[in-house]
């Protein structure tokens, strides 16, 4: 599947994504809104609104870009104050005269074409505008179940997808500095959550590399993951590091 198809694969079960995917720590939004009080903002890859709901407010004109029809529909259904949903990619979106105060992306910027994204972000933002890119990184997501993946889907452990590598390993400050952003910084926050076997199964079912597996392989893998958690006592501690990269226009 091409990258555009993989990026929109989450919409195959938008409701599962909304239920299973974690939100983002309050500390991340406090950090962003401590740097700027936006009047106009744009969110890239808004999905079902996992981050949107923490930023939206009546005084903020917030444009949410989401190419998946299913996820955009769910976001529209939330009727968040000040939010306009646009069913488009950042690359294809026409921002008019720009002048936005804030551009942010949660768990999405790695899907944006690096040859387009940073430079276009600078055009979209007004002078002094802020870009904020953040991701939840689950620590040991696959390592703790390496035996399960070795049996059912070893290709996931061997995956070398460039966009996923960028999400997990890249220092996005390099891209922001190269595009001409100033005051480039990184804020990290560590947190954890206890998950039941059923909750972990549903969470893992929303990962794009799992979604793209053949149905029978995916089902067997998810069954085995759920059983592994049951065998360990019924819950597992999922640890996260949330990384936030910012830059000033």
Short mmCIF file of N, CA and C in Angstrom, two decimals, residues 73-171:
data_model
loop_
_atom_site.label_atom_id
_atom_site.label_comp_id
_atom_site.label_asym_id
_atom_site.label_seq_id
_atom_site.Cartn_x
_atom_site.Cartn_y
_atom_site.Cartn_z
N UNK A 73 -15.78 12.74 9.54
CA UNK A 73 -17.19 12.71 9.92
C UNK A 73 -17.36 12.59 11.42
N UNK A 74 -16.52 11.76 12.04
CA UNK A 74 -16.59 11.61 13.49
C UNK A 74 -16.22 12.92 14.19
N UNK A 75 -15.19 13.58 13.68
CA UNK A 75 -14.78 14.86 14.26
C UNK A 75 -15.89 15.90 14.11
N UNK A 76 -16.51 15.95 12.95
CA UNK A 76 -17.62 16.89 12.76
C UNK A 76 -18.74 16.61 13.75
N UNK A 77 -18.98 15.33 14.01
CA UNK A 77 -20.05 14.96 14.92
C UNK A 77 -19.82 15.40 16.35
N UNK A 78 -18.60 15.72 16.70
CA UNK A 78 -18.31 16.18 18.06
C UNK A 78 -18.75 17.63 18.27
N UNK A 79 -18.95 18.36 17.16
CA UNK A 79 -19.44 19.74 17.22
C UNK A 79 -18.64 20.58 18.22
N UNK A 80 -17.33 20.53 18.10
CA UNK A 80 -16.47 21.29 19.00
C UNK A 80 -16.54 22.78 18.68
N UNK A 81 -16.48 23.64 19.68
CA UNK A 81 -16.63 25.09 19.45
C UNK A 81 -15.49 25.64 18.60
N UNK A 82 -15.86 26.46 17.62
CA UNK A 82 -14.87 27.15 16.81
C UNK A 82 -14.19 26.31 15.75
N UNK A 83 -14.59 25.04 15.60
CA UNK A 83 -13.89 24.11 14.71
C UNK A 83 -14.57 24.01 13.35
N UNK A 84 -13.76 24.12 12.29
CA UNK A 84 -14.19 23.84 10.92
C UNK A 84 -13.37 22.68 10.40
N UNK A 85 -14.03 21.63 9.95
CA UNK A 85 -13.34 20.44 9.45
C UNK A 85 -13.22 20.51 7.94
N UNK A 86 -12.00 20.35 7.43
CA UNK A 86 -11.74 20.36 6.00
C UNK A 86 -11.19 18.99 5.61
N UNK A 87 -11.85 18.31 4.69
CA UNK A 87 -11.45 16.96 4.29
C UNK A 87 -10.38 17.05 3.20
N UNK A 88 -9.14 17.23 3.66
CA UNK A 88 -8.03 17.42 2.73
C UNK A 88 -6.72 17.11 3.43
N UNK A 89 -5.69 16.85 2.63
CA UNK A 89 -4.34 16.72 3.16
C UNK A 89 -3.72 18.11 3.29
N UNK A 90 -2.71 18.23 4.12
CA UNK A 90 -2.01 19.51 4.26
C UNK A 90 -1.36 19.91 2.94
N UNK A 91 -0.81 18.91 2.23
CA UNK A 91 -0.14 19.21 0.97
C UNK A 91 -1.08 19.83 -0.06
N UNK A 92 -2.34 19.36 -0.12
CA UNK A 92 -3.29 19.83 -1.14
C UNK A 92 -4.14 21.00 -0.68
N UNK A 93 -4.19 21.26 0.59
CA UNK A 93 -5.04 22.32 1.15
C UNK A 93 -4.59 23.69 0.69
N UNK A 94 -5.56 24.53 0.35
CA UNK A 94 -5.29 25.92 -0.03
C UNK A 94 -5.69 26.81 1.14
N UNK A 95 -4.71 27.41 1.83
CA UNK A 95 -5.02 28.15 3.07
C UNK A 95 -5.47 29.58 2.86
N UNK A 96 -5.67 30.00 1.62
CA UNK A 96 -6.05 31.40 1.41
C UNK A 96 -4.88 32.32 1.73
N UNK A 97 -5.14 33.34 2.53
CA UNK A 97 -4.08 34.32 2.81
C UNK A 97 -3.22 33.93 4.00
N UNK A 98 -3.42 32.72 4.55
CA UNK A 98 -2.59 32.28 5.66
C UNK A 98 -2.79 33.14 6.89
N UNK A 99 -1.70 33.49 7.53
CA UNK A 99 -1.78 34.35 8.71
C UNK A 99 -2.25 33.64 9.96
N UNK A 100 -2.07 32.31 10.04
CA UNK A 100 -2.47 31.58 11.23
C UNK A 100 -1.46 31.82 12.36
N UNK A 101 -1.94 31.79 13.58
CA UNK A 101 -1.07 31.97 14.75
C UNK A 101 -0.42 30.67 15.19
N UNK A 102 -1.12 29.55 14.97
CA UNK A 102 -0.65 28.25 15.45
C UNK A 102 -0.95 27.19 14.41
N UNK A 103 0.04 26.35 14.13
CA UNK A 103 -0.15 25.13 13.33
C UNK A 103 0.33 23.97 14.20
N UNK A 104 -0.55 22.98 14.40
CA UNK A 104 -0.14 21.84 15.21
C UNK A 104 -0.57 20.53 14.57
N UNK A 105 0.15 19.48 14.93
CA UNK A 105 -0.16 18.14 14.43
C UNK A 105 0.15 17.15 15.53
N UNK A 106 -0.82 16.28 15.82
CA UNK A 106 -0.67 15.26 16.85
C UNK A 106 -0.65 13.89 16.18
N UNK A 107 0.46 13.19 16.27
CA UNK A 107 0.56 11.83 15.75
C UNK A 107 0.33 11.79 14.24
N UNK A 108 0.70 12.87 13.53
CA UNK A 108 0.33 12.93 12.11
C UNK A 108 1.41 13.50 11.21
N UNK A 109 2.31 14.31 11.72
CA UNK A 109 3.20 15.05 10.83
C UNK A 109 4.13 14.15 10.02
N UNK A 110 4.43 12.95 10.49
CA UNK A 110 5.31 12.04 9.75
C UNK A 110 4.67 11.57 8.45
N UNK A 111 3.34 11.74 8.32
CA UNK A 111 2.68 11.39 7.06
C UNK A 111 2.76 12.52 6.04
N UNK A 112 3.15 13.71 6.47
CA UNK A 112 3.24 14.87 5.57
C UNK A 112 4.56 14.79 4.78
N UNK A 113 4.48 15.11 3.51
CA UNK A 113 5.67 15.12 2.64
C UNK A 113 6.70 16.11 3.19
N UNK A 114 7.88 15.60 3.55
CA UNK A 114 8.90 16.46 4.14
C UNK A 114 9.38 17.53 3.16
N UNK A 115 9.22 17.26 1.86
CA UNK A 115 9.62 18.27 0.87
C UNK A 115 8.63 19.41 0.76
N UNK A 116 7.47 19.26 1.37
CA UNK A 116 6.41 20.28 1.30
C UNK A 116 6.11 20.87 2.68
N UNK A 117 6.01 20.00 3.68
CA UNK A 117 5.45 20.39 4.97
C UNK A 117 6.08 21.57 5.67
N UNK A 118 7.37 21.55 6.00
CA UNK A 118 7.94 22.66 6.78
C UNK A 118 7.87 24.01 6.06
N UNK A 119 8.18 24.01 4.76
CA UNK A 119 8.14 25.28 4.03
C UNK A 119 6.71 25.81 3.93
N UNK A 120 5.74 24.92 3.70
CA UNK A 120 4.36 25.36 3.62
C UNK A 120 3.87 25.84 4.97
N UNK A 121 4.33 25.20 6.04
CA UNK A 121 3.95 25.65 7.38
C UNK A 121 4.38 27.09 7.61
N UNK A 122 5.55 27.44 7.13
CA UNK A 122 6.02 28.82 7.30
C UNK A 122 5.14 29.79 6.51
N UNK A 123 4.66 29.37 5.34
CA UNK A 123 3.79 30.25 4.55
C UNK A 123 2.41 30.39 5.21
N UNK A 124 1.96 29.32 5.83
CA UNK A 124 0.64 29.33 6.46
C UNK A 124 0.62 30.20 7.71
N UNK A 125 1.73 30.19 8.46
CA UNK A 125 1.80 30.94 9.71
C UNK A 125 2.14 32.40 9.47
N UNK A 126 1.57 33.27 10.30
CA UNK A 126 1.93 34.67 10.26
C UNK A 126 3.22 34.91 11.03
N UNK A 127 3.73 36.15 11.00
CA UNK A 127 4.93 36.47 11.76
C UNK A 127 4.74 36.17 13.25
N UNK A 128 5.70 35.46 13.82
CA UNK A 128 5.61 35.09 15.23
C UNK A 128 4.76 33.87 15.49
N UNK A 129 4.18 33.30 14.43
CA UNK A 129 3.33 32.12 14.60
C UNK A 129 4.13 30.92 15.06
N UNK A 130 3.43 29.97 15.68
CA UNK A 130 4.08 28.81 16.30
C UNK A 130 3.69 27.53 15.59
N UNK A 131 4.68 26.68 15.32
CA UNK A 131 4.41 25.31 14.86
C UNK A 131 4.67 24.38 16.05
N UNK A 132 3.77 23.40 16.22
CA UNK A 132 3.88 22.47 17.34
C UNK A 132 3.54 21.06 16.82
N UNK A 133 4.52 20.18 16.85
CA UNK A 133 4.38 18.82 16.33
C UNK A 133 4.62 17.85 17.47
N UNK A 134 3.68 16.95 17.73
CA UNK A 134 3.87 16.06 18.87
C UNK A 134 3.35 14.65 18.59
N UNK A 135 3.97 13.71 19.32
CA UNK A 135 3.68 12.29 19.18
C UNK A 135 3.72 11.61 20.54
N UNK A 136 2.82 10.65 20.74
CA UNK A 136 2.94 9.69 21.83
C UNK A 136 3.78 8.53 21.34
N UNK A 137 4.90 8.26 22.01
CA UNK A 137 5.76 7.14 21.64
C UNK A 137 5.63 6.04 22.69
N UNK A 138 4.96 4.93 22.39
CA UNK A 138 4.89 3.82 23.36
C UNK A 138 6.23 3.14 23.48
N UNK A 139 6.73 3.02 24.68
CA UNK A 139 8.04 2.39 24.89
C UNK A 139 7.87 0.87 24.97
N UNK A 140 8.67 0.16 24.18
CA UNK A 140 8.61 -1.30 24.18
C UNK A 140 7.31 -1.85 23.64
N UNK A 141 6.72 -1.13 22.71
CA UNK A 141 5.41 -1.55 22.19
C UNK A 141 5.42 -2.97 21.66
N UNK A 142 6.45 -3.32 20.89
CA UNK A 142 6.53 -4.66 20.31
C UNK A 142 7.51 -5.55 21.08
N UNK A 143 8.53 -4.94 21.67
CA UNK A 143 9.56 -5.73 22.37
C UNK A 143 8.97 -6.61 23.46
N UNK A 144 7.98 -6.09 24.17
CA UNK A 144 7.43 -6.87 25.28
C UNK A 144 6.62 -8.08 24.81
N UNK A 145 6.30 -8.10 23.51
CA UNK A 145 5.57 -9.24 22.95
C UNK A 145 6.33 -9.84 21.76
N UNK A 146 7.66 -9.80 21.83
CA UNK A 146 8.49 -10.23 20.70
C UNK A 146 8.21 -11.67 20.30
N UNK A 147 7.94 -12.53 21.29
CA UNK A 147 7.67 -13.94 20.97
C UNK A 147 6.38 -14.10 20.19
N UNK A 148 5.37 -13.29 20.52
CA UNK A 148 4.09 -13.33 19.80
C UNK A 148 4.28 -12.90 18.35
N UNK A 149 5.01 -11.80 18.16
CA UNK A 149 5.23 -11.32 16.79
C UNK A 149 6.10 -12.28 15.99
N UNK A 150 7.07 -12.90 16.64
CA UNK A 150 7.92 -13.86 15.94
C UNK A 150 7.10 -15.01 15.38
N UNK A 151 6.04 -15.39 16.10
CA UNK A 151 5.20 -16.50 15.65
C UNK A 151 4.17 -16.08 14.60
N UNK A 152 3.60 -14.91 14.77
CA UNK A 152 2.44 -14.54 13.96
C UNK A 152 2.68 -13.47 12.90
N UNK A 153 3.59 -12.54 13.14
CA UNK A 153 3.80 -11.46 12.18
C UNK A 153 5.22 -10.91 12.29
N UNK A 154 6.22 -11.75 11.99
CA UNK A 154 7.62 -11.29 12.12
C UNK A 154 7.94 -10.09 11.23
N UNK A 155 7.15 -9.91 10.16
CA UNK A 155 7.40 -8.79 9.27
C UNK A 155 7.22 -7.44 9.96
N UNK A 156 6.38 -7.41 11.00
CA UNK A 156 6.20 -6.15 11.73
C UNK A 156 7.47 -5.79 12.50
N UNK A 157 8.13 -6.80 13.08
CA UNK A 157 9.39 -6.53 13.79
C UNK A 157 10.48 -6.11 12.82
N UNK A 158 10.40 -6.58 11.58
CA UNK A 158 11.43 -6.29 10.59
C UNK A 158 11.13 -5.04 9.76
N UNK A 159 9.99 -4.43 10.01
CA UNK A 159 9.56 -3.32 9.16
C UNK A 159 10.56 -2.18 9.16
N UNK A 160 10.79 -1.63 7.99
CA UNK A 160 11.70 -0.50 7.83
C UNK A 160 11.00 0.66 7.12
N UNK A 161 9.73 0.86 7.42
CA UNK A 161 8.97 1.93 6.78
C UNK A 161 9.56 3.29 7.16
N UNK A 162 9.86 4.10 6.16
CA UNK A 162 10.55 5.37 6.41
C UNK A 162 9.71 6.33 7.22
N UNK A 163 8.40 6.39 6.96
CA UNK A 163 7.56 7.32 7.72
C UNK A 163 7.47 6.91 9.19
N UNK A 164 7.41 5.61 9.45
CA UNK A 164 7.34 5.15 10.83
C UNK A 164 8.67 5.40 11.53
N UNK A 165 9.77 5.22 10.82
CA UNK A 165 11.08 5.52 11.40
C UNK A 165 11.17 7.00 11.77
N UNK A 166 10.66 7.86 10.90
CA UNK A 166 10.66 9.29 11.19
C UNK A 166 9.85 9.59 12.45
N UNK A 167 8.69 8.96 12.56
CA UNK A 167 7.84 9.17 13.73
C UNK A 167 8.57 8.79 15.01
N UNK A 168 9.24 7.65 14.99
CA UNK A 168 9.81 7.10 16.21
C UNK A 168 11.19 7.62 16.55
N UNK A 169 11.98 7.98 15.54
CA UNK A 169 13.40 8.25 15.78
C UNK A 169 13.88 9.64 15.38
N UNK A 170 13.17 10.30 14.50
CA UNK A 170 13.71 11.53 13.91
C UNK A 170 13.67 12.70 14.89
N UNK A 171 14.69 13.55 14.82
CA UNK A 171 14.70 14.81 15.57
C UNK A 171 14.14 15.89 14.65
#
